[in-house]
mmCIF file of C-alpha atoms and ligand atoms in Angstrom:
data_model
loop_
_atom_site.group_PDB
_atom_site.id
_atom_site.type_symbol
_atom_site.label_atom_id
_atom_site.label_comp_id
_atom_site.label_asym_id
_atom_site.label_seq_id
_atom_site.Cartn_x
_atom_site.Cartn_y
_atom_site.Cartn_z
ATOM 1 C CA MET A 224 137.856 223.392 48.611
ATOM 2 C CA SER A 225 136.046 220.176 47.699
ATOM 3 C CA GLY A 226 137.476 217.023 49.204
ATOM 4 C CA SER A 227 140.154 214.772 47.769
ATOM 5 C CA ALA A 228 137.436 212.389 46.551
ATOM 6 C CA ASP A 229 136.215 215.076 44.140
ATOM 7 C CA LEU A 230 139.748 215.719 42.922
ATOM 8 C CA GLU A 231 140.285 212.033 42.386
ATOM 9 C CA SER A 232 136.993 211.810 40.486
ATOM 10 C CA LEU A 233 138.022 214.747 38.311
ATOM 11 C CA SER A 234 141.422 213.238 37.665
ATOM 12 C CA ARG A 235 139.838 209.901 36.748
ATOM 13 C CA MET A 236 137.305 211.533 34.441
ATOM 14 C CA LEU A 237 140.035 213.521 32.676
ATOM 15 C CA ALA A 238 142.245 210.469 32.284
ATOM 16 C CA GLY A 239 139.356 208.395 30.947
ATOM 17 C CA ALA A 240 138.077 210.930 28.426
ATOM 18 C CA ASP A 241 138.960 210.799 24.736
ATOM 19 C CA ARG A 242 138.230 214.425 23.932
ATOM 20 C CA VAL A 243 138.059 217.069 26.641
ATOM 21 C CA VAL A 244 136.981 220.623 25.882
ATOM 22 C CA ALA A 245 137.621 223.245 28.557
ATOM 23 C CA PHE A 246 135.362 226.247 28.816
ATOM 24 C CA THR A 247 136.899 229.041 30.869
ATOM 25 C CA GLY A 248 135.696 232.346 32.291
ATOM 26 C CA ALA A 249 137.090 235.254 34.223
ATOM 27 C CA GLY A 250 137.484 233.108 37.360
ATOM 28 C CA ILE A 251 140.434 231.223 35.874
ATOM 29 C CA SER A 252 142.422 234.464 35.699
ATOM 30 C CA THR A 253 141.687 235.951 39.132
ATOM 31 C CA GLU A 254 144.696 234.088 40.556
ATOM 32 C CA SER A 255 146.754 236.007 37.972
ATOM 33 C CA GLY A 256 145.499 239.245 39.523
ATOM 34 C CA ILE A 257 142.832 240.036 36.895
ATOM 35 C CA PRO A 258 139.532 240.710 38.681
ATOM 36 C CA ASP A 259 136.407 238.982 37.397
ATOM 37 C CA PHE A 260 133.136 240.702 36.560
ATOM 38 C CA ARG A 261 130.837 239.885 39.378
ATOM 39 C CA SER A 262 132.837 239.179 42.523
ATOM 40 C CA PRO A 263 133.311 241.934 45.134
ATOM 41 C CA GLY A 264 136.158 244.167 43.948
ATOM 42 C CA GLY A 265 135.508 243.034 40.369
ATOM 43 C CA ILE A 266 135.700 245.192 37.272
ATOM 44 C CA TRP A 267 132.257 246.759 37.573
ATOM 45 C CA THR A 268 133.052 248.236 40.944
ATOM 46 C CA ARG A 269 135.702 250.360 39.179
ATOM 47 C CA TYR A 270 134.276 251.025 35.706
ATOM 48 C CA ASP A 271 130.838 251.972 34.479
ATOM 49 C CA PRO A 272 129.339 249.148 32.377
ATOM 50 C CA ARG A 273 127.545 251.750 30.262
ATOM 51 C CA ASP A 274 130.958 252.795 28.964
ATOM 52 C CA PHE A 275 131.332 249.407 27.306
ATOM 53 C CA ILE A 276 128.374 249.559 24.974
ATOM 54 C CA PHE A 277 129.418 249.304 21.329
ATOM 55 C CA ASP A 278 127.222 252.112 20.020
ATOM 56 C CA ARG A 279 128.504 254.487 22.678
ATOM 57 C CA TYR A 280 132.079 253.629 21.732
ATOM 58 C CA VAL A 281 131.210 254.561 18.145
ATOM 59 C CA ALA A 282 129.421 257.778 19.076
ATOM 60 C CA GLU A 283 131.504 259.274 21.885
ATOM 61 C CA PRO A 284 135.225 260.136 21.856
ATOM 62 C CA GLU A 285 135.171 260.259 25.657
ATOM 63 C CA VAL A 286 134.028 256.641 25.844
ATOM 64 C CA ARG A 287 136.869 255.673 23.510
ATOM 65 C CA ALA A 288 139.361 257.550 25.707
ATOM 66 C CA ASN A 289 138.063 255.742 28.823
ATOM 67 C CA SER A 290 138.315 252.452 27.026
ATOM 68 C CA TRP A 291 141.960 253.029 26.057
ATOM 69 C CA ALA A 292 142.729 254.087 29.648
ATOM 70 C CA MET A 293 141.236 250.842 30.906
ATOM 71 C CA ARG A 294 143.299 248.812 28.431
ATOM 72 C CA ARG A 295 146.454 250.605 29.516
ATOM 73 C CA ALA A 296 145.720 249.790 33.164
ATOM 74 C CA PHE A 297 144.999 246.188 32.210
ATOM 75 C CA PHE A 298 148.359 245.676 30.510
ATOM 76 C CA ALA A 299 150.296 247.742 33.068
ATOM 77 C CA ALA A 300 149.334 245.110 35.648
ATOM 78 C CA ASN A 301 151.438 242.626 33.629
ATOM 79 C CA ALA A 302 149.375 239.562 34.563
ATOM 80 C CA ARG A 303 151.023 236.187 33.995
ATOM 81 C CA PRO A 304 149.477 232.739 33.555
ATOM 82 C CA ASN A 305 148.742 230.924 36.818
ATOM 83 C CA ALA A 306 148.674 227.274 37.853
ATOM 84 C CA ALA A 307 145.233 226.766 36.257
ATOM 85 C CA HIS A 308 146.326 228.053 32.831
ATOM 86 C CA ARG A 309 149.459 225.928 33.056
ATOM 87 C CA ALA A 310 147.516 222.803 34.067
ATOM 88 C CA LEU A 311 145.250 223.136 31.001
ATOM 89 C CA ALA A 312 148.269 223.649 28.731
ATOM 90 C CA ARG A 313 149.749 220.491 30.219
ATOM 91 C CA LEU A 314 146.480 218.606 29.736
ATOM 92 C CA GLU A 315 146.611 219.488 26.051
ATOM 93 C CA ALA A 316 150.275 218.462 25.772
ATOM 94 C CA VAL A 317 149.670 215.048 27.351
ATOM 95 C CA GLY A 318 146.589 214.260 25.302
ATOM 96 C CA PRO A 319 142.981 214.487 26.336
ATOM 97 C CA LEU A 320 142.370 218.239 26.063
ATOM 98 C CA ALA A 321 141.461 219.129 22.476
ATOM 99 C CA THR A 322 140.442 222.781 22.764
ATOM 100 C CA ILE A 323 139.914 225.610 25.201
ATOM 101 C CA ILE A 324 136.903 227.829 24.594
ATOM 102 C CA THR A 325 137.371 230.995 26.616
ATOM 103 C CA GLN A 326 135.325 234.056 27.438
ATOM 104 C CA ASN A 327 138.513 235.735 28.550
ATOM 105 C CA ILE A 328 140.253 238.382 26.540
ATOM 106 C CA ASP A 329 143.552 238.274 28.405
ATOM 107 C CA GLY A 330 145.483 235.829 26.187
ATOM 108 C CA LEU A 331 146.838 233.953 29.218
ATOM 109 C CA HIS A 332 145.957 230.493 27.894
ATOM 110 C CA GLN A 333 148.170 231.033 24.861
ATOM 111 C CA GLU A 334 150.899 232.523 27.037
ATOM 112 C CA ALA A 335 150.783 229.360 29.164
ATOM 113 C CA GLY A 336 151.383 227.289 26.023
ATOM 114 C CA SER A 337 147.882 226.199 24.981
ATOM 115 C CA GLN A 338 147.740 225.759 21.203
ATOM 116 C CA HIS A 339 144.024 225.415 20.485
ATOM 117 C CA VAL A 340 142.102 228.324 21.975
ATOM 118 C CA ILE A 341 138.811 229.787 20.750
ATOM 119 C CA GLU A 342 138.245 233.305 22.107
ATOM 120 C CA ILE A 343 134.499 233.867 21.875
ATOM 121 C CA HIS A 344 134.764 237.389 23.310
ATOM 122 C CA GLY A 345 137.826 238.337 21.267
ATOM 123 C CA THR A 346 141.222 239.427 22.553
ATOM 124 C CA ALA A 347 142.615 242.527 24.232
ATOM 125 C CA ARG A 348 145.981 241.756 22.660
ATOM 126 C CA GLU A 349 144.881 243.119 19.305
ATOM 127 C CA VAL A 350 143.062 246.174 17.993
ATOM 128 C CA ALA A 351 140.990 246.269 14.819
ATOM 129 C CA CYS A 352 139.324 248.740 12.490
ATOM 130 C CA ILE A 353 135.554 248.776 13.076
ATOM 131 C CA GLY A 354 134.730 251.147 10.207
ATOM 132 C CA VAL A 355 133.800 254.807 9.957
ATOM 133 C CA HIS A 356 130.292 254.550 11.380
ATOM 134 C CA PRO A 357 129.296 250.960 12.121
ATOM 135 C CA VAL A 358 125.608 250.516 12.972
ATOM 136 C CA GLY A 359 123.577 247.872 14.781
ATOM 137 C CA GLY A 360 126.511 246.616 16.849
ATOM 138 C CA ALA A 361 128.156 245.217 13.730
ATOM 139 C CA PRO A 362 131.790 246.171 13.132
ATOM 140 C CA ASP A 363 132.307 247.193 9.537
ATOM 141 C CA GLY A 364 136.086 247.477 9.412
ATOM 142 C CA CYS A 365 138.436 247.417 6.429
ATOM 143 C CA GLY A 366 140.451 244.516 7.854
ATOM 144 C CA PHE A 367 143.163 246.496 9.630
ATOM 145 C CA VAL A 368 144.369 244.565 12.679
ATOM 146 C CA ALA A 369 147.394 245.376 14.856
ATOM 147 C CA PRO A 370 148.842 244.390 18.232
ATOM 148 C CA HIS A 371 147.414 246.415 21.129
ATOM 149 C CA THR A 372 150.815 248.080 21.473
ATOM 150 C CA TRP A 373 150.169 249.870 18.162
ATOM 151 C CA ALA A 374 147.342 251.843 19.812
ATOM 152 C CA PHE A 375 149.413 252.556 22.901
ATOM 153 C CA GLU A 376 152.212 253.949 20.691
ATOM 154 C CA GLN A 377 149.676 256.243 19.005
ATOM 155 C CA LEU A 378 148.444 257.467 22.383
ATOM 156 C CA ASP A 379 152.033 257.979 23.573
ATOM 157 C CA ALA A 380 152.680 260.053 20.441
ATOM 158 C CA GLY A 381 149.840 262.379 21.440
ATOM 159 C CA VAL A 382 147.069 260.961 19.227
ATOM 160 C CA ASP A 383 143.983 261.105 21.509
ATOM 161 C CA ASP A 384 141.732 258.922 19.383
ATOM 162 C CA PRO A 385 143.751 256.497 17.243
ATOM 163 C CA GLY A 386 142.132 255.976 13.836
ATOM 164 C CA CYS A 387 142.623 253.344 11.165
ATOM 165 C CA PRO A 388 145.752 254.147 9.110
ATOM 166 C CA ASP A 389 144.242 252.374 6.072
ATOM 167 C CA CYS A 390 140.695 253.764 5.836
ATOM 168 C CA GLY A 391 140.329 256.419 8.549
ATOM 169 C CA GLY A 392 137.724 254.369 10.430
ATOM 170 C CA LEU A 393 137.509 253.904 14.182
ATOM 171 C CA VAL A 394 139.908 251.525 15.878
ATOM 172 C CA LYS A 395 138.805 249.435 18.839
ATOM 173 C CA SER A 396 140.241 246.726 21.037
ATOM 174 C CA ALA A 397 139.456 243.395 19.323
ATOM 175 C CA THR A 398 137.122 242.422 22.151
ATOM 176 C CA ILE A 399 133.347 242.056 22.119
ATOM 177 C CA SER A 400 131.567 244.941 23.862
ATOM 178 C CA PHE A 401 128.011 244.915 25.170
ATOM 179 C CA GLY A 402 125.668 245.376 22.250
ATOM 180 C CA GLN A 403 128.277 244.137 19.771
ATOM 181 C CA GLN A 404 127.605 241.164 17.540
ATOM 182 C CA MET A 405 129.325 237.983 18.632
ATOM 183 C CA PRO A 406 132.024 236.664 16.295
ATOM 184 C CA LEU A 407 129.896 234.083 14.490
ATOM 185 C CA ASP A 408 132.807 232.010 13.274
ATOM 186 C CA ALA A 409 134.249 231.618 16.793
ATOM 187 C CA VAL A 410 130.833 230.774 18.258
ATOM 188 C CA ARG A 411 130.184 228.152 15.558
ATOM 189 C CA ARG A 412 133.584 226.581 16.116
ATOM 190 C CA ALA A 413 132.941 226.548 19.874
ATOM 191 C CA GLN A 414 129.572 224.848 19.395
ATOM 192 C CA ALA A 415 131.136 222.254 17.086
ATOM 193 C CA GLU A 416 133.846 221.524 19.665
ATOM 194 C CA VAL A 417 131.247 221.087 22.392
ATOM 195 C CA ALA A 418 129.228 218.755 20.169
ATOM 196 C CA ALA A 419 132.328 216.625 19.517
ATOM 197 C CA CYS A 420 133.692 216.336 23.064
ATOM 198 C CA ASP A 421 133.008 213.630 25.603
ATOM 199 C CA LEU A 422 133.872 215.816 28.615
ATOM 200 C CA LEU A 423 133.200 219.532 29.012
ATOM 201 C CA LEU A 424 135.307 221.046 31.804
ATOM 202 C CA VAL A 425 133.899 224.423 32.875
ATOM 203 C CA VAL A 426 136.291 226.551 34.936
ATOM 204 C CA GLY A 427 135.691 229.922 36.597
ATOM 205 C CA SER A 428 132.494 231.059 34.943
ATOM 206 C CA SER A 429 129.291 232.163 36.614
ATOM 207 C CA LEU A 430 127.547 230.826 33.454
ATOM 208 C CA GLN A 431 125.174 233.774 33.430
ATOM 209 C CA VAL A 432 125.746 235.126 29.922
ATOM 210 C CA TYR A 433 125.016 233.534 26.564
ATOM 211 C CA PRO A 434 126.332 231.627 24.718
ATOM 212 C CA ALA A 435 128.293 230.493 27.790
ATOM 213 C CA ALA A 436 125.147 229.615 29.684
ATOM 214 C CA ALA A 437 124.016 227.302 26.882
ATOM 215 C CA LEU A 438 127.210 225.285 26.396
ATOM 216 C CA PRO A 439 126.880 222.857 29.345
ATOM 217 C CA GLY A 440 123.338 221.966 28.268
ATOM 218 C CA GLU A 441 124.481 221.445 24.689
ATOM 219 C CA ALA A 442 127.321 219.218 25.862
ATOM 220 C CA ARG A 443 124.872 217.045 27.775
ATOM 221 C CA ARG A 444 122.499 216.836 24.824
ATOM 222 C CA TYR A 445 125.374 215.464 22.744
ATOM 223 C CA GLY A 446 126.106 212.883 25.437
ATOM 224 C CA ALA A 447 129.178 214.448 27.045
ATOM 225 C CA GLN A 448 129.929 214.560 30.730
ATOM 226 C CA VAL A 449 130.024 217.995 32.348
ATOM 227 C CA VAL A 450 132.315 219.086 35.186
ATOM 228 C CA ILE A 451 132.108 222.516 36.808
ATOM 229 C CA VAL A 452 135.081 223.888 38.760
ATOM 230 C CA ASN A 453 134.191 227.136 40.530
ATOM 231 C CA ASP A 454 134.689 228.767 43.906
ATOM 232 C CA GLU A 455 130.968 229.438 44.374
ATOM 233 C CA PRO A 456 127.764 227.741 43.169
ATOM 234 C CA THR A 457 126.592 228.435 39.616
ATOM 235 C CA ASP A 458 123.030 228.265 38.281
ATOM 236 C CA LEU A 459 123.980 225.190 36.252
ATOM 237 C CA ASP A 460 125.515 223.038 39.001
ATOM 238 C CA ASP A 461 122.512 220.681 38.860
ATOM 239 C CA LEU A 462 123.321 219.935 35.265
ATOM 240 C CA ALA A 463 126.886 218.791 36.000
ATOM 241 C CA HIS A 464 128.023 215.213 36.597
ATOM 242 C CA LEU A 465 130.659 216.572 38.978
ATOM 243 C CA VAL A 466 131.030 219.940 40.721
ATOM 244 C CA VAL A 467 134.394 220.728 42.276
ATOM 245 C CA ARG A 468 134.292 223.723 44.575
ATOM 246 C CA GLY A 469 137.600 225.542 44.983
ATOM 247 C CA ARG A 470 140.223 227.775 43.465
ATOM 248 C CA ALA A 471 140.910 226.910 39.853
ATOM 249 C CA GLY A 472 144.697 226.880 40.231
ATOM 250 C CA GLU A 473 144.691 224.454 43.128
ATOM 251 C CA VAL A 474 141.988 222.181 41.715
ATOM 252 C CA LEU A 475 143.382 221.903 38.193
ATOM 253 C CA ALA A 476 147.014 221.584 39.253
ATOM 254 C CA ALA A 477 146.082 218.728 41.589
ATOM 255 C CA ALA A 478 143.769 217.007 39.111
ATOM 256 C CA VAL A 479 146.202 217.201 36.198
ATOM 257 C CA ALA A 480 149.134 216.113 38.377
ATOM 258 C CA GLY A 481 147.090 212.990 39.061
ATOM 259 C CA ILE A 482 147.105 211.988 35.382
ATOM 260 C CA ASP A 483 150.433 213.566 34.504
ATOM 261 C CA SER A 484 152.717 211.087 36.226
ATOM 262 C CA ASP A 485 152.160 208.462 33.517
ATOM 263 C CA ALA A 486 152.484 210.913 30.637
ATOM 264 C CA PRO A 487 155.498 211.382 28.374
ATOM 265 C CA GLY A 488 157.783 214.415 28.627
HETATM 266 P P1 NAD B 929 132.079 236.062 35.939
HETATM 267 O O1 NAD B 929 132.827 237.171 36.626
HETATM 268 O O2 NAD B 929 130.644 236.218 35.671
HETATM 269 O O3 NAD B 929 132.251 234.724 36.807
HETATM 270 C C1 NAD B 929 133.473 234.299 37.307
HETATM 271 C C2 NAD B 929 133.203 233.126 38.250
HETATM 272 O O4 NAD B 929 134.466 232.609 38.633
HETATM 273 C C3 NAD B 929 132.452 233.533 39.521
HETATM 274 O O5 NAD B 929 131.451 232.576 39.796
HETATM 275 C C4 NAD B 929 133.552 233.514 40.591
HETATM 276 O O6 NAD B 929 133.049 233.170 41.864
HETATM 277 C C5 NAD B 929 134.466 232.436 40.045
HETATM 278 N N1 NAD B 929 135.857 232.567 40.476
HETATM 279 C C6 NAD B 929 136.563 233.701 40.700
HETATM 280 N N2 NAD B 929 137.840 233.397 41.017
HETATM 281 C C7 NAD B 929 137.928 232.039 41.002
HETATM 282 C C8 NAD B 929 138.986 231.119 41.238
HETATM 283 N N3 NAD B 929 140.224 231.520 41.577
HETATM 284 N N4 NAD B 929 138.746 229.808 41.118
HETATM 285 C C9 NAD B 929 137.496 229.353 40.792
HETATM 286 N N5 NAD B 929 136.455 230.185 40.556
HETATM 287 C C10 NAD B 929 136.680 231.510 40.647
HETATM 288 O O7 NAD B 929 132.901 235.758 34.641
HETATM 289 P P2 NAD B 929 132.442 235.067 33.291
HETATM 290 O O8 NAD B 929 131.490 233.966 33.550
HETATM 291 O O9 NAD B 929 133.705 234.794 32.545
HETATM 292 O O10 NAD B 929 131.589 236.162 32.497
HETATM 293 C C11 NAD B 929 131.838 237.509 32.473
HETATM 294 C C12 NAD B 929 132.584 238.118 31.305
HETATM 295 O O11 NAD B 929 133.755 238.652 31.842
HETATM 296 C C13 NAD B 929 133.067 237.349 30.160
HETATM 297 O O12 NAD B 929 132.365 237.840 29.095
HETATM 298 C C14 NAD B 929 134.553 237.767 29.957
HETATM 299 O O13 NAD B 929 134.728 238.190 28.618
HETATM 300 C C15 NAD B 929 134.717 238.937 30.823
HETATM 301 N N6 NAD B 929 135.949 239.138 31.587
HETATM 302 C C16 NAD B 929 137.134 238.613 31.196
HETATM 303 C C17 NAD B 929 138.253 238.782 31.983
HETATM 304 C C18 NAD B 929 139.575 238.218 31.516
HETATM 305 O O14 NAD B 929 139.850 238.202 30.321
HETATM 306 N N7 NAD B 929 140.401 237.720 32.430
HETATM 307 C C19 NAD B 929 138.176 239.449 33.191
HETATM 308 C C20 NAD B 929 136.924 239.978 33.568
HETATM 309 C C21 NAD B 929 135.798 239.826 32.753
#
């Protein structure tokens, strides 16, 4: 892990900022037992990425069955928020953290108590109608949305391929697959938050996919400071004012504890 000087710098920067926005990736949830994408033992060593292409989900019942099996395994693991999720929730409660923008679909920020979370890749905790035959990676659903447990109940009742009870369309986890259009509203809100912050705190992202890869540069263009907390180098480390190398739980717990002692409640 980076030295105590880096932690002190991070703590000082957080305490001195008026509006912090955290941007989190899969690395913030590995300490909860959810593997990230790219590390050894990560998700793509166990599943075929080609099974997560939107058009294949639409076209092939077998892909949909694999996808539901993966979701079942995901929730069976019963992951809980870790020290990093809790530290960010605390940072919001005591003041400087305005919003978390996350690439994660696990819902652990909200479970840790964070109130303002923008999920730019959607959530695994819900399912949604995507329409009868959506084309061009654009969901075309009727508006049906349900908790993920609704789909699991259908599967338990022997329905192999749960369909929309309102329009008969396909139902899919409310996450963004490869080849699926990004949720424009969430991306716009994320960009507006980055433009309005004075400190962007990036945690546990390899910063290799867009729009994630663009956010630190945007933050700098708007005059914000950028901090990257990650356990390995990222391509954008040169762009950061401070890089703290280490495990997210340890780094954030220590940094937030440093500003927490003066805070109410
Ligand atoms: P990524 O896998 O590309 O990068 C994760 C980064 O976090 C890596 O650089 C890794 O070294 C680092 N890391 C891992 N554990 C860490 C820890 N304990 N402390 C600090 N750093 C740690 O993930 P990404 O950048 O988020 O992009 C990939 C995509 O993965 C996203 O689109 C996201 O939707 C999806 N995803 C989400 C989850 C989840 O919801 N928890 C899990 C896997 C993948």
